[in-house]
CSV table of C-alpha atoms in Angstrom, one decimal:
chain,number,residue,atom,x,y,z
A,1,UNK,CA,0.0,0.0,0.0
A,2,UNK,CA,1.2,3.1,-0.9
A,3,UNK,CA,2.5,5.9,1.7
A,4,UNK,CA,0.3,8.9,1.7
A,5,UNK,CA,2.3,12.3,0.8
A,6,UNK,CA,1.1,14.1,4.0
A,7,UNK,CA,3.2,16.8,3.6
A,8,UNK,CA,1.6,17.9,0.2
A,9,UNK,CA,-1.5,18.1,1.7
A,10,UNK,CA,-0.5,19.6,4.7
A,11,UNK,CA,1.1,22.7,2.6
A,12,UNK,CA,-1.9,22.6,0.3
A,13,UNK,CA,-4.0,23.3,3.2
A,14,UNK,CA,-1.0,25.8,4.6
A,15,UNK,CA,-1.8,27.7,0.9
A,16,UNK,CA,-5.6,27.9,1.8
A,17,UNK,CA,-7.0,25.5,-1.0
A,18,UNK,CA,-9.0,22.8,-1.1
A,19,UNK,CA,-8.1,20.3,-3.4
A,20,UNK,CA,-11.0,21.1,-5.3
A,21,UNK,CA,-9.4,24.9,-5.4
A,22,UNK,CA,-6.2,23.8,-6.4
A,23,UNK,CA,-7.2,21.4,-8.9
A,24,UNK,CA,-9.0,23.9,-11.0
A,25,UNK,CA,-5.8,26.4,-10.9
A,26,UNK,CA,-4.1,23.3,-12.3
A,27,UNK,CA,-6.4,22.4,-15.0
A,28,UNK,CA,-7.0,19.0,-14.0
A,29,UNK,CA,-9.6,16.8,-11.6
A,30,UNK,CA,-10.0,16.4,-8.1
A,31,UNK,CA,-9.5,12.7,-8.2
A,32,UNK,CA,-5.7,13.2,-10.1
A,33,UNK,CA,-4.6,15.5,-7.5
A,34,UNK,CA,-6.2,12.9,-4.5
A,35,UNK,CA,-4.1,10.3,-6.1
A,36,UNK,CA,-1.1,12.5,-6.1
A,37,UNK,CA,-1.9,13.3,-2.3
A,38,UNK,CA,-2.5,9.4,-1.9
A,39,UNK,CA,0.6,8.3,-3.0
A,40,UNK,CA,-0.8,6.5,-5.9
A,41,UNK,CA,0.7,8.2,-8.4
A,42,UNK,CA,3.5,11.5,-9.3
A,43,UNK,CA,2.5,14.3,-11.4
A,44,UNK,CA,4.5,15.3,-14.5
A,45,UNK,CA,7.3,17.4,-14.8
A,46,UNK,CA,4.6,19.8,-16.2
A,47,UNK,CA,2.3,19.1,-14.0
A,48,UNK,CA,5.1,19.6,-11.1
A,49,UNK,CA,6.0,22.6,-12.3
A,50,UNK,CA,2.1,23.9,-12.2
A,51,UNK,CA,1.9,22.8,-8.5
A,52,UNK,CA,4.9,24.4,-7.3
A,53,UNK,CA,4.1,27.9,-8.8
A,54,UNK,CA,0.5,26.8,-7.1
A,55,UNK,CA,1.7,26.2,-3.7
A,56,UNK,CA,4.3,29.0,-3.7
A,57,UNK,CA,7.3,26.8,-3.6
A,58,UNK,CA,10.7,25.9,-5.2
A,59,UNK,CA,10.8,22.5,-7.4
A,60,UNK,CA,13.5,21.6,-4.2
A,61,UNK,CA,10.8,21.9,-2.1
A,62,UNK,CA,8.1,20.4,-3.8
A,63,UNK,CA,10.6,17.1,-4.6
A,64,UNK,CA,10.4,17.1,-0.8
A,65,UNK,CA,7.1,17.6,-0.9
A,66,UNK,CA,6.2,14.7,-2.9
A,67,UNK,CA,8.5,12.4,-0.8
A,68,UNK,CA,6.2,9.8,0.8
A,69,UNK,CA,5.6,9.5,4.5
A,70,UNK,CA,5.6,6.5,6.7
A,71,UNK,CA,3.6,7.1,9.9
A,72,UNK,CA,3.4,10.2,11.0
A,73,UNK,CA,5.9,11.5,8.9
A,74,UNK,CA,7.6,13.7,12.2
A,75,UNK,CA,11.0,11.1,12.6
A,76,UNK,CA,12.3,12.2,9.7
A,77,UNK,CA,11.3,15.9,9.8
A,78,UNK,CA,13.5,15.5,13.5
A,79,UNK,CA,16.1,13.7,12.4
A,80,UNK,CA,16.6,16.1,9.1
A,81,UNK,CA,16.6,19.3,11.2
A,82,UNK,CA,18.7,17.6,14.2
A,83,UNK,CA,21.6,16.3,11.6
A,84,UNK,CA,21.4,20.4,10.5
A,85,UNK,CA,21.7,21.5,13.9
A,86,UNK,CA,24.9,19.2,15.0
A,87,UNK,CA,26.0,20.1,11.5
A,88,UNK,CA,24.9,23.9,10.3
A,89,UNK,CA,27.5,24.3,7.9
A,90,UNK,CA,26.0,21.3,5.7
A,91,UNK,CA,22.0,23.0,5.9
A,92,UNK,CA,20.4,22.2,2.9
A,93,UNK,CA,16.9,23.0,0.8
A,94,UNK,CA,15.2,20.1,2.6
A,95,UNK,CA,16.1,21.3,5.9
A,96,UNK,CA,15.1,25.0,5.3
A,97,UNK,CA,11.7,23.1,3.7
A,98,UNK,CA,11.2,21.0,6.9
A,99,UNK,CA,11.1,24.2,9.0
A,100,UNK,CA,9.3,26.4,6.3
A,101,UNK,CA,6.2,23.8,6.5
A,102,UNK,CA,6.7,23.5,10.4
A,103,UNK,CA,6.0,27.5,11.2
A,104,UNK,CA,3.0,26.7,8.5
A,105,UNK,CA,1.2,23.8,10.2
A,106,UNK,CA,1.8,26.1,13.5
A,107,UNK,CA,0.1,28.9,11.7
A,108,UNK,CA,-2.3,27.2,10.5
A,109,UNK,CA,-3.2,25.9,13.6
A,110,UNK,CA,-3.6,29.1,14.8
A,111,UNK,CA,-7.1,30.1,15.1
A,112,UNK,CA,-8.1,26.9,16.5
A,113,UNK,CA,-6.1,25.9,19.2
A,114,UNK,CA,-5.2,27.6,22.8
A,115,UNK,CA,-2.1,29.8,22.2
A,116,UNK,CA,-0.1,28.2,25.2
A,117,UNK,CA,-0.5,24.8,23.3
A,118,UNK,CA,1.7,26.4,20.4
A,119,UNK,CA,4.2,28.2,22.4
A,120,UNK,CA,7.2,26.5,22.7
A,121,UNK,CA,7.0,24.1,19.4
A,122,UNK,CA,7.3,28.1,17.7
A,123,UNK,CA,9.6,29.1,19.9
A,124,UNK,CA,12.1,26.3,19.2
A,125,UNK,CA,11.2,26.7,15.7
A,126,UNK,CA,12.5,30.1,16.0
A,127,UNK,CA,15.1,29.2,17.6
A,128,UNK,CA,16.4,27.4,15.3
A,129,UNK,CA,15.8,29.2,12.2
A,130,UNK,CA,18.0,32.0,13.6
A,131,UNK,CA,21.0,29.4,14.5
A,132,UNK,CA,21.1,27.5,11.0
A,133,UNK,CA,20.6,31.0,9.3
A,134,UNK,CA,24.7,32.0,11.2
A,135,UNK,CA,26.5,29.5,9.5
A,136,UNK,CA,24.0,28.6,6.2
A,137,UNK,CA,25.3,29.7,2.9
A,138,UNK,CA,23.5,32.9,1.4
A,139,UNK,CA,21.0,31.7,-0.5
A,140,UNK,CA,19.8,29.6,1.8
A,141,UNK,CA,20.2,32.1,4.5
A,142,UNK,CA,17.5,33.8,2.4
A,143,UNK,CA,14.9,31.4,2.8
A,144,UNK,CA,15.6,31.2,6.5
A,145,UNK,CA,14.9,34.3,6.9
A,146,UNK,CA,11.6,34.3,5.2
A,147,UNK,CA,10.8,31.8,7.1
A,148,UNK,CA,11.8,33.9,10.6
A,149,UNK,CA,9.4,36.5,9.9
A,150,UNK,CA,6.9,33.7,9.8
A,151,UNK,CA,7.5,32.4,13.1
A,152,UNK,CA,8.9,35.5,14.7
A,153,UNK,CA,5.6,36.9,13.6
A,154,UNK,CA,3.3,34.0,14.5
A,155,UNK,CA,5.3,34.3,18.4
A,156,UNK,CA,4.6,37.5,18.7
A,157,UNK,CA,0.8,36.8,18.7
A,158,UNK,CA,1.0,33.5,20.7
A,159,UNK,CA,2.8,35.4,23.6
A,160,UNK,CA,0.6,38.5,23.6
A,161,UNK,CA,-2.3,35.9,23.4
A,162,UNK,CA,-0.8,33.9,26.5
A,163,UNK,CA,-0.8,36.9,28.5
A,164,UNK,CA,-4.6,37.8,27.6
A,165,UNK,CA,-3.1,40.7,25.3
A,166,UNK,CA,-1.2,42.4,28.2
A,167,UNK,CA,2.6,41.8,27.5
A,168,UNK,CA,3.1,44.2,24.6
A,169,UNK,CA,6.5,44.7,25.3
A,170,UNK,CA,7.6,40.8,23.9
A,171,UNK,CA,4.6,40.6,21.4
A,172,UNK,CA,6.8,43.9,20.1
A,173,UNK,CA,10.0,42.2,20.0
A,174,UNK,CA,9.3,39.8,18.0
A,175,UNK,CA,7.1,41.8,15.4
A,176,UNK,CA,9.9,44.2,14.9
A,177,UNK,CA,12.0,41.1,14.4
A,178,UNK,CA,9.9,39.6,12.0
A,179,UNK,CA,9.7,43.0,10.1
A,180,UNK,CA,13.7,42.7,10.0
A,181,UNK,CA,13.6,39.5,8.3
A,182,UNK,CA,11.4,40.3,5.7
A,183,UNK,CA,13.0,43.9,4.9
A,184,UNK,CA,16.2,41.9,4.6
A,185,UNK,CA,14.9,39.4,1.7
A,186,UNK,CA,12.6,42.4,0.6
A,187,UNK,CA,9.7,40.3,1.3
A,188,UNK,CA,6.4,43.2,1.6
A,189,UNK,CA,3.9,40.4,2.1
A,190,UNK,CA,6.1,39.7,5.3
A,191,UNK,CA,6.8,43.0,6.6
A,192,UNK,CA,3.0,43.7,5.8
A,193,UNK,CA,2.0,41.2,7.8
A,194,UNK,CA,4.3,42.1,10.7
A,195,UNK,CA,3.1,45.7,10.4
A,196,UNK,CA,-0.2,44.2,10.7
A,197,UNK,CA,-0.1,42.7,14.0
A,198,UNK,CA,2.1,45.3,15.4
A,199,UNK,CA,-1.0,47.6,14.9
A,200,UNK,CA,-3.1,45.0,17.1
A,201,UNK,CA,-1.0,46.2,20.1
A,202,UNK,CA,-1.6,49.9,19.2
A,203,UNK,CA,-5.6,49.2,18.8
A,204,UNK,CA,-6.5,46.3,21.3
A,205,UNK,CA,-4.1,46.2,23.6
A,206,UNK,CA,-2.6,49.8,24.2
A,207,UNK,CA,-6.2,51.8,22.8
A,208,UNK,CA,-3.7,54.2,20.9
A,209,UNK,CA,-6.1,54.3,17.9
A,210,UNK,CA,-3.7,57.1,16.5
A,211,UNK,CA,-0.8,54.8,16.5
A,212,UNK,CA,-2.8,51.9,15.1
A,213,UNK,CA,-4.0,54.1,12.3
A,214,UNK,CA,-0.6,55.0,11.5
A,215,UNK,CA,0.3,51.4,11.4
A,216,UNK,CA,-2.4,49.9,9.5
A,217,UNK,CA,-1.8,52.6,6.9
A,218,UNK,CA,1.9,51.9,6.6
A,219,UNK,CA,0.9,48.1,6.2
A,220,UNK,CA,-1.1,48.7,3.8
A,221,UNK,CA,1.6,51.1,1.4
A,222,UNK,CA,4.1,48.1,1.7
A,223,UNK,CA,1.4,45.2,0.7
A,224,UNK,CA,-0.4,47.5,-2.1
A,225,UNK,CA,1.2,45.7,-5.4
A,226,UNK,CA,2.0,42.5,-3.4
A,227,UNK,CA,-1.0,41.2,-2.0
A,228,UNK,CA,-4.7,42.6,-2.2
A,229,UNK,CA,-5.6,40.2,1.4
A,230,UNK,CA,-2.8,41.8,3.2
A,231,UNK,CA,-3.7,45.2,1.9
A,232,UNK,CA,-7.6,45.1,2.8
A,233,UNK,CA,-7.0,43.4,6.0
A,234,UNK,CA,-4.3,46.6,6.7
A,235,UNK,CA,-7.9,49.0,5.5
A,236,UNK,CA,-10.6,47.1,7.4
A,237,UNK,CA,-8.3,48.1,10.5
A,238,UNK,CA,-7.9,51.2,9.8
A,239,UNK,CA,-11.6,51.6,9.2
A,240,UNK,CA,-11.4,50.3,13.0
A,241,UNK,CA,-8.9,52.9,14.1
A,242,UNK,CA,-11.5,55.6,12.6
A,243,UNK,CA,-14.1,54.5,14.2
A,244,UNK,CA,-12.5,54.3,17.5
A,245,UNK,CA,-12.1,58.1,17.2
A,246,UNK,CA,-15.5,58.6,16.0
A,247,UNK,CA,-14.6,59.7,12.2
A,248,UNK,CA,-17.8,58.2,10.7
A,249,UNK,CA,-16.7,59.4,7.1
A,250,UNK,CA,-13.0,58.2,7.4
A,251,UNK,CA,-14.1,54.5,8.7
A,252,UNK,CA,-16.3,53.9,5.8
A,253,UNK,CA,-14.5,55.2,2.9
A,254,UNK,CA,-11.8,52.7,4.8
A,255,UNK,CA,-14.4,49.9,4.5
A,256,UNK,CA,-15.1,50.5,0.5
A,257,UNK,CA,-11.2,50.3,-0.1
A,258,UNK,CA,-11.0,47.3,2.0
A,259,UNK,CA,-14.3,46.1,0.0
A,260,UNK,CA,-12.5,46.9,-3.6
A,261,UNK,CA,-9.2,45.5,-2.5
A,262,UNK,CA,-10.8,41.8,-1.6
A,263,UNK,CA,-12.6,42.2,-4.6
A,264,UNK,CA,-10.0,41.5,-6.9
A,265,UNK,CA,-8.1,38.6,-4.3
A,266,UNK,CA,-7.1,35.3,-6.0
A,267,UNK,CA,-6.2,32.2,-4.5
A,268,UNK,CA,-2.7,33.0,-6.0
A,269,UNK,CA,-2.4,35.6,-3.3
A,270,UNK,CA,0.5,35.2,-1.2
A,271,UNK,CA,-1.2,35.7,1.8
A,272,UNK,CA,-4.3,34.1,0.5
A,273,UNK,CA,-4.4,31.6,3.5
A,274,UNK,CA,-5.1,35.1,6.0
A,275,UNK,CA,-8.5,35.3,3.6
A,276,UNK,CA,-11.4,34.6,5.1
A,277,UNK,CA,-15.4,35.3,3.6
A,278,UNK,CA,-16.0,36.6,6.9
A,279,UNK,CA,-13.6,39.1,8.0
A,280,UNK,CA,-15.3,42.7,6.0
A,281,UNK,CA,-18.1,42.0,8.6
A,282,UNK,CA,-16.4,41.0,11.2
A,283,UNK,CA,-14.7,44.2,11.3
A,284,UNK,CA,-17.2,46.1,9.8
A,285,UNK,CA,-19.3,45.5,12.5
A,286,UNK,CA,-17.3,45.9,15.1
A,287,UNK,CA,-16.6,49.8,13.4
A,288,UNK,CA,-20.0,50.4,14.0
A,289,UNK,CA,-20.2,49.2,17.7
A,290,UNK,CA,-17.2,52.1,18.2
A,291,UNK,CA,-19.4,54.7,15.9
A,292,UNK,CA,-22.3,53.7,18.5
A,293,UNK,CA,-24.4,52.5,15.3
A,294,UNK,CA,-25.7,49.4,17.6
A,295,UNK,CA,-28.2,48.5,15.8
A,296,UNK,CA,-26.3,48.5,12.2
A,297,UNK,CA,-23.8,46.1,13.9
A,298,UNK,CA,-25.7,43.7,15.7
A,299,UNK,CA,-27.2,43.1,12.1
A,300,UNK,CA,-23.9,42.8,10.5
A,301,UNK,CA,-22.4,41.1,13.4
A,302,UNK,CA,-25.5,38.3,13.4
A,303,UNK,CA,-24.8,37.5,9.6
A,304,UNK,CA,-20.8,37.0,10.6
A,305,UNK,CA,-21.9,34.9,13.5
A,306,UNK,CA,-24.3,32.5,11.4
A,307,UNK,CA,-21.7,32.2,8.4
A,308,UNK,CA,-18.6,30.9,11.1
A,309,UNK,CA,-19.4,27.3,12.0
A,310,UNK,CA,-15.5,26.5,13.4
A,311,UNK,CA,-14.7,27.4,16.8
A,312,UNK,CA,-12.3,29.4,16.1
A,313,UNK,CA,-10.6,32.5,18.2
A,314,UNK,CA,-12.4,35.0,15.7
A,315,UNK,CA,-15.6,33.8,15.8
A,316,UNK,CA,-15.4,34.2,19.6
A,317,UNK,CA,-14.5,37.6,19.2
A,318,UNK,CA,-17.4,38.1,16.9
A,319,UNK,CA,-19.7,36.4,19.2
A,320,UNK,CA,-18.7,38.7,22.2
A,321,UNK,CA,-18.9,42.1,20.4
A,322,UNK,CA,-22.6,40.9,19.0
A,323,UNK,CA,-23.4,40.7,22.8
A,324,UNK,CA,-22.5,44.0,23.1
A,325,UNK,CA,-24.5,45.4,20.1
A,326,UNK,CA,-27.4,43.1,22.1
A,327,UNK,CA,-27.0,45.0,25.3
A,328,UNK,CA,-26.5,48.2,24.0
A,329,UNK,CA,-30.3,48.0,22.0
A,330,UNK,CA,-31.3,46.7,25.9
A,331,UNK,CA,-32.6,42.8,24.7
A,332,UNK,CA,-30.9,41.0,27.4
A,333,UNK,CA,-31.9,37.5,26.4
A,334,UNK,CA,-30.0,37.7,23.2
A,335,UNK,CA,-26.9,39.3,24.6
A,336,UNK,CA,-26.8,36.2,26.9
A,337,UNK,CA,-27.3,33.6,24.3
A,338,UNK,CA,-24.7,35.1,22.6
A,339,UNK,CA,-22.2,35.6,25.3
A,340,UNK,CA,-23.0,32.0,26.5
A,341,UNK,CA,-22.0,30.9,22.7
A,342,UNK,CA,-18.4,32.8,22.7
A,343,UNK,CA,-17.7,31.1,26.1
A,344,UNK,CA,-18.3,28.0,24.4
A,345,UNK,CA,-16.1,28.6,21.8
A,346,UNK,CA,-13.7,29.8,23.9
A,347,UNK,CA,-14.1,26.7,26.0
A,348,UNK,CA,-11.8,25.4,23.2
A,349,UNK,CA,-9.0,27.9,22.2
A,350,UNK,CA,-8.7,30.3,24.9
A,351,UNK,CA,-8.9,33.0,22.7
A,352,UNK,CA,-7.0,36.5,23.6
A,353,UNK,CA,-9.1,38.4,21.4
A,354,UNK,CA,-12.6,36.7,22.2
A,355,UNK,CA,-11.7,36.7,26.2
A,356,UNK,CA,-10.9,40.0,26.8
A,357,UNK,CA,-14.4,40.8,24.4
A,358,UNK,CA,-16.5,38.8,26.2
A,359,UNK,CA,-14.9,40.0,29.9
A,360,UNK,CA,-15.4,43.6,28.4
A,361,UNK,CA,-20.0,43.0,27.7
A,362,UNK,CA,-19.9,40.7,30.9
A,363,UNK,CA,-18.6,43.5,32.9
A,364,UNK,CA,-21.3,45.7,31.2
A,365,UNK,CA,-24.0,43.3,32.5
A,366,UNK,CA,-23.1,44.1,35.6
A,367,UNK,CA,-26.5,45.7,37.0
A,368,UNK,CA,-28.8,42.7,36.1
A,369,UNK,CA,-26.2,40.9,38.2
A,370,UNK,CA,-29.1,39.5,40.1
A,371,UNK,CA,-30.7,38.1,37.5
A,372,UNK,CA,-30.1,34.4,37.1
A,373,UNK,CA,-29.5,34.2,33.3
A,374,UNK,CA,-26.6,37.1,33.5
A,375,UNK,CA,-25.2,35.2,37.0
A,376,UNK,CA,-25.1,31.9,35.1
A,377,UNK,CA,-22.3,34.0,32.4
A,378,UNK,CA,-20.4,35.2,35.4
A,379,UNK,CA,-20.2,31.9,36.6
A,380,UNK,CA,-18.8,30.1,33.6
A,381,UNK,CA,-16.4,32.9,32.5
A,382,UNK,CA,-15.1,33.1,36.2
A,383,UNK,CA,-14.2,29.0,35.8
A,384,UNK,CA,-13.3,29.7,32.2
A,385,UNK,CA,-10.4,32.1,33.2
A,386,UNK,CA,-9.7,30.3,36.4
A,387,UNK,CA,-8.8,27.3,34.5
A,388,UNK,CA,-6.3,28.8,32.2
C-alpha cells in the first residue's frame, strides 16, 4: 500500500485550498490531485512545475514535498533538522523546507487551538531558524529568513495571546524582528504582515487608535502591489482605528477600499491563506459598535456569526462584540445567548481576542447581576479564566 504524501497536503491546506481549489488552478480533476496526495501516483514534470508555482514553492521543495511518508511523517522531519543543527555548515533546501512547513502547520493551527499549546513548538522553531541562518550559505540564509518573519511573527501573537493581550513589550519584540527579516529578503507580504499585528497592540491592547492608524496605513503602502488580502485586511483596521475616534466618514471610505481591495483577491495571493469570507463583517461590524451604530452592527455582526461554524478564536471575538450590540439595544436575552455561545467557543481555544471581548459585555451586564440568566455567564467565565 502506498504511503500517503502528507506533507503535500499539509502545505496545500497551509496555501488555503481545497483540493478542489487547487485542482482547477491546475487544469486537472480532483480525483488526479487525490491520487497524487495518496501516493498513488507522481505528477508530471509539467504538471510539477504547475503545483509548485500553485503552492508558492521551489521544485527543491516540492521534490520534498512529494516524498512519501511513513507514519506520521515527524521522525524524519526531527532527524533532518537535528543532523542540520549538529551540522549547520552542511544546511540544505530540505532542511530549510522541513522548517518552512513546520511554522505553517503552526500557523495554520492558529485560530483553533489555545495559544499556550503552540508556544514553545514556535519558539524552538524560531530558535532554530535564527542558529542555522549564522552558519547557512546565502541563498539559503535567504529562505531562512523568510521563514523567521513567519514564526517570529506568528510568536509575537501567541505570547501576547498567552498573556490575555497584556505583555506588549515581547509581542513587540518579536514583530519588529519579523519585520527585519522580511526587509532583509525584501519580502512586503512579510513586513505587511508584521506591520499588521504590530498595529493590534496599538488598537486592542494599548487603545492608541492614532498609533494603530498610523500602522495599518503603513501596512497597507508596503502590501499594495504585493497582496490585495494583506492590503484590505491593513484598511478594514484602519476603518477600526476611525471609528474608534468617532470619524464616521474616514471609517467607511476605509471599508469601500477594503471592500475593492478583496474584490480582486485570487487564490494565487501570497497571503491568501489570511483570507477569510468573513472578515469585512467582522470588522465592519465591530466599526459600527465604536461609531455607537448598535443596531447597524448587531445586524452585521449576526450575519458574521451565522456564516462561522468553526470554533475558532475569531468567531469568539465576533460572538462577544454581537453581545455588546445586544445589550447596548437593551434585549438582554439575546446578549446572553450570545455571550454563553463565545464562552463556548472559547471553551476550546482560549482566545485572547474573544476573552478579553467577552470580559469587556460581561462586565457591562453588571446591573442585572441578580438576574439568574446574566449570574449563570459570570459563573462560567469566572471557571473559564480560572482554568487557564
Amino acid at each position: 500500500m502506498p504511503a500517503k504524501r502528507e506533507r503535500l497536503a499539509r502545505r496545500r491546506r497551509a496555501a488555503g485550498l481545497t483540493q478542489e481549489q487547487l485542482a482547477e488552478l491546475l487544469n486537472t480533476d480532483r480525483s488526479t490531485l487525490q491520487r497524487w496526495e495518496l501516493g498513488n501516483t507522481t505528477p508530471l514534470p509539467e504538471q510539477q512545475r504547475k503545483l509548485a508555482r500553485a503552492l508558492n514553492v521551489t521544485a527543491a521543495e516540492l521534490a520534498d514535498l512529494l516524498e512519501p511518508e511513513h507514519g506520521n511523517g515527524s521522525g524524519s522531519t526531527t532527524e533532518r533538522v537535528a543532523y542540520a543543527l549538529q551540522h549547520p555548515g552542511g544546511t540544505d533546501m530540505a532542511t530549510v523546507a522541513q522548517l518552512r512547513q513546520q511554522v505553517s502547520d503552526l500557523d495554520e493551527r492558529y485560530d483553533r487551538l489555545p495559544s499556550t499549546s503552540l508556544l514553545a513548538d514556535t519558539a524552538q522553531a524560531l530558535g532554530q531558524i535564527g542558529f542555522l541562518a549564522k552558519y547557512a550559505r546565502p541563498s539559503l540564509r535567504r529562505d531562512l529568513q523568510r521563514v523567521e518573519a513567519t514564526a517570529a511573527t506568528l510568536l509575537g501573537q501567541l505570547v501576547w495571546d498567552a498573556s490575555q493581550r497584556r505583555d506588549h513589550r515581547t509581542a513587540r519584540h518579536y514583530f519588529e524582528q519579523a519585520g527585519r527579516a522580511a526587509r532583509q529578503v525584501n519580502d512586503p507580504v512579510a513586513e505587511g504582515h508584521a506591520l499588521l499585528r504590530r498595529s493590534y497592540l496599538a488598537l486592542y491592547g494599548e487603545h492608541d487608535p492614532v498609533e494603530g492608524l498610523r500602522l495599518t496605513e503603513h501596512a497597507a503602502a508596503v502590501t499594495n502591489t504585493a497582496s490585495d488580502v494583506l492590503t484590505g485586511l491593513a484598511q478594514l483596521h484602519s476603518a477600526e482605528a476611525h471609528a474608534m475616534l468617532g470619524e464616521t466618514r474616514r471609517c467607511e471610505a476605509a471599508l469601500a477600499a477594503a471592500e475593492t481591495s478583496f474584490g480582486k483577491v485570487t487564490s494565487a495571493d501570497a497571503a491568501a491563506n489570511l483570507f477569510s469570507p468573513t472578515q469585512f463583517d467582522r470588522l465592519a461590524g465591530s466599526c459600527y459598535l465604536f461609531l455607537g451604530n448598535h443596531g447597524r452592527a448587531q445586524r452585521i455582526l449576526d450575519d458574521a456569526a451565522t456564516a462561522m461554524t468553526a470554533p475558532t478564536k475569531s468567531q469568539a471575538v465576533v460572538l462577544g462584540n454581537l453581545g455588546l450590540a445586544y445589550l447596548h439595544q437593551r434585549d438582554l436575552d439575546s446578549a446572553v445567548a450570545s455571550l454563553h455561545d463565545a464562552i463556548d467557543v472559547l471553551k476550546t481555544n482560549r482566545g485572547g481576542g474573544g476573552l478579553n471581548v467577552v470580559s469587556n459585555a460581561v462586565r457591562k451586564l453588571r446591573r442585572w447581576r441578580s438576574e439568574p440568566a446574566v449570574q449563570d455567564v459570570y459563573d462560567r467565565l469566572f471557571s473559564l479564566m480560572t482554568a487557564q
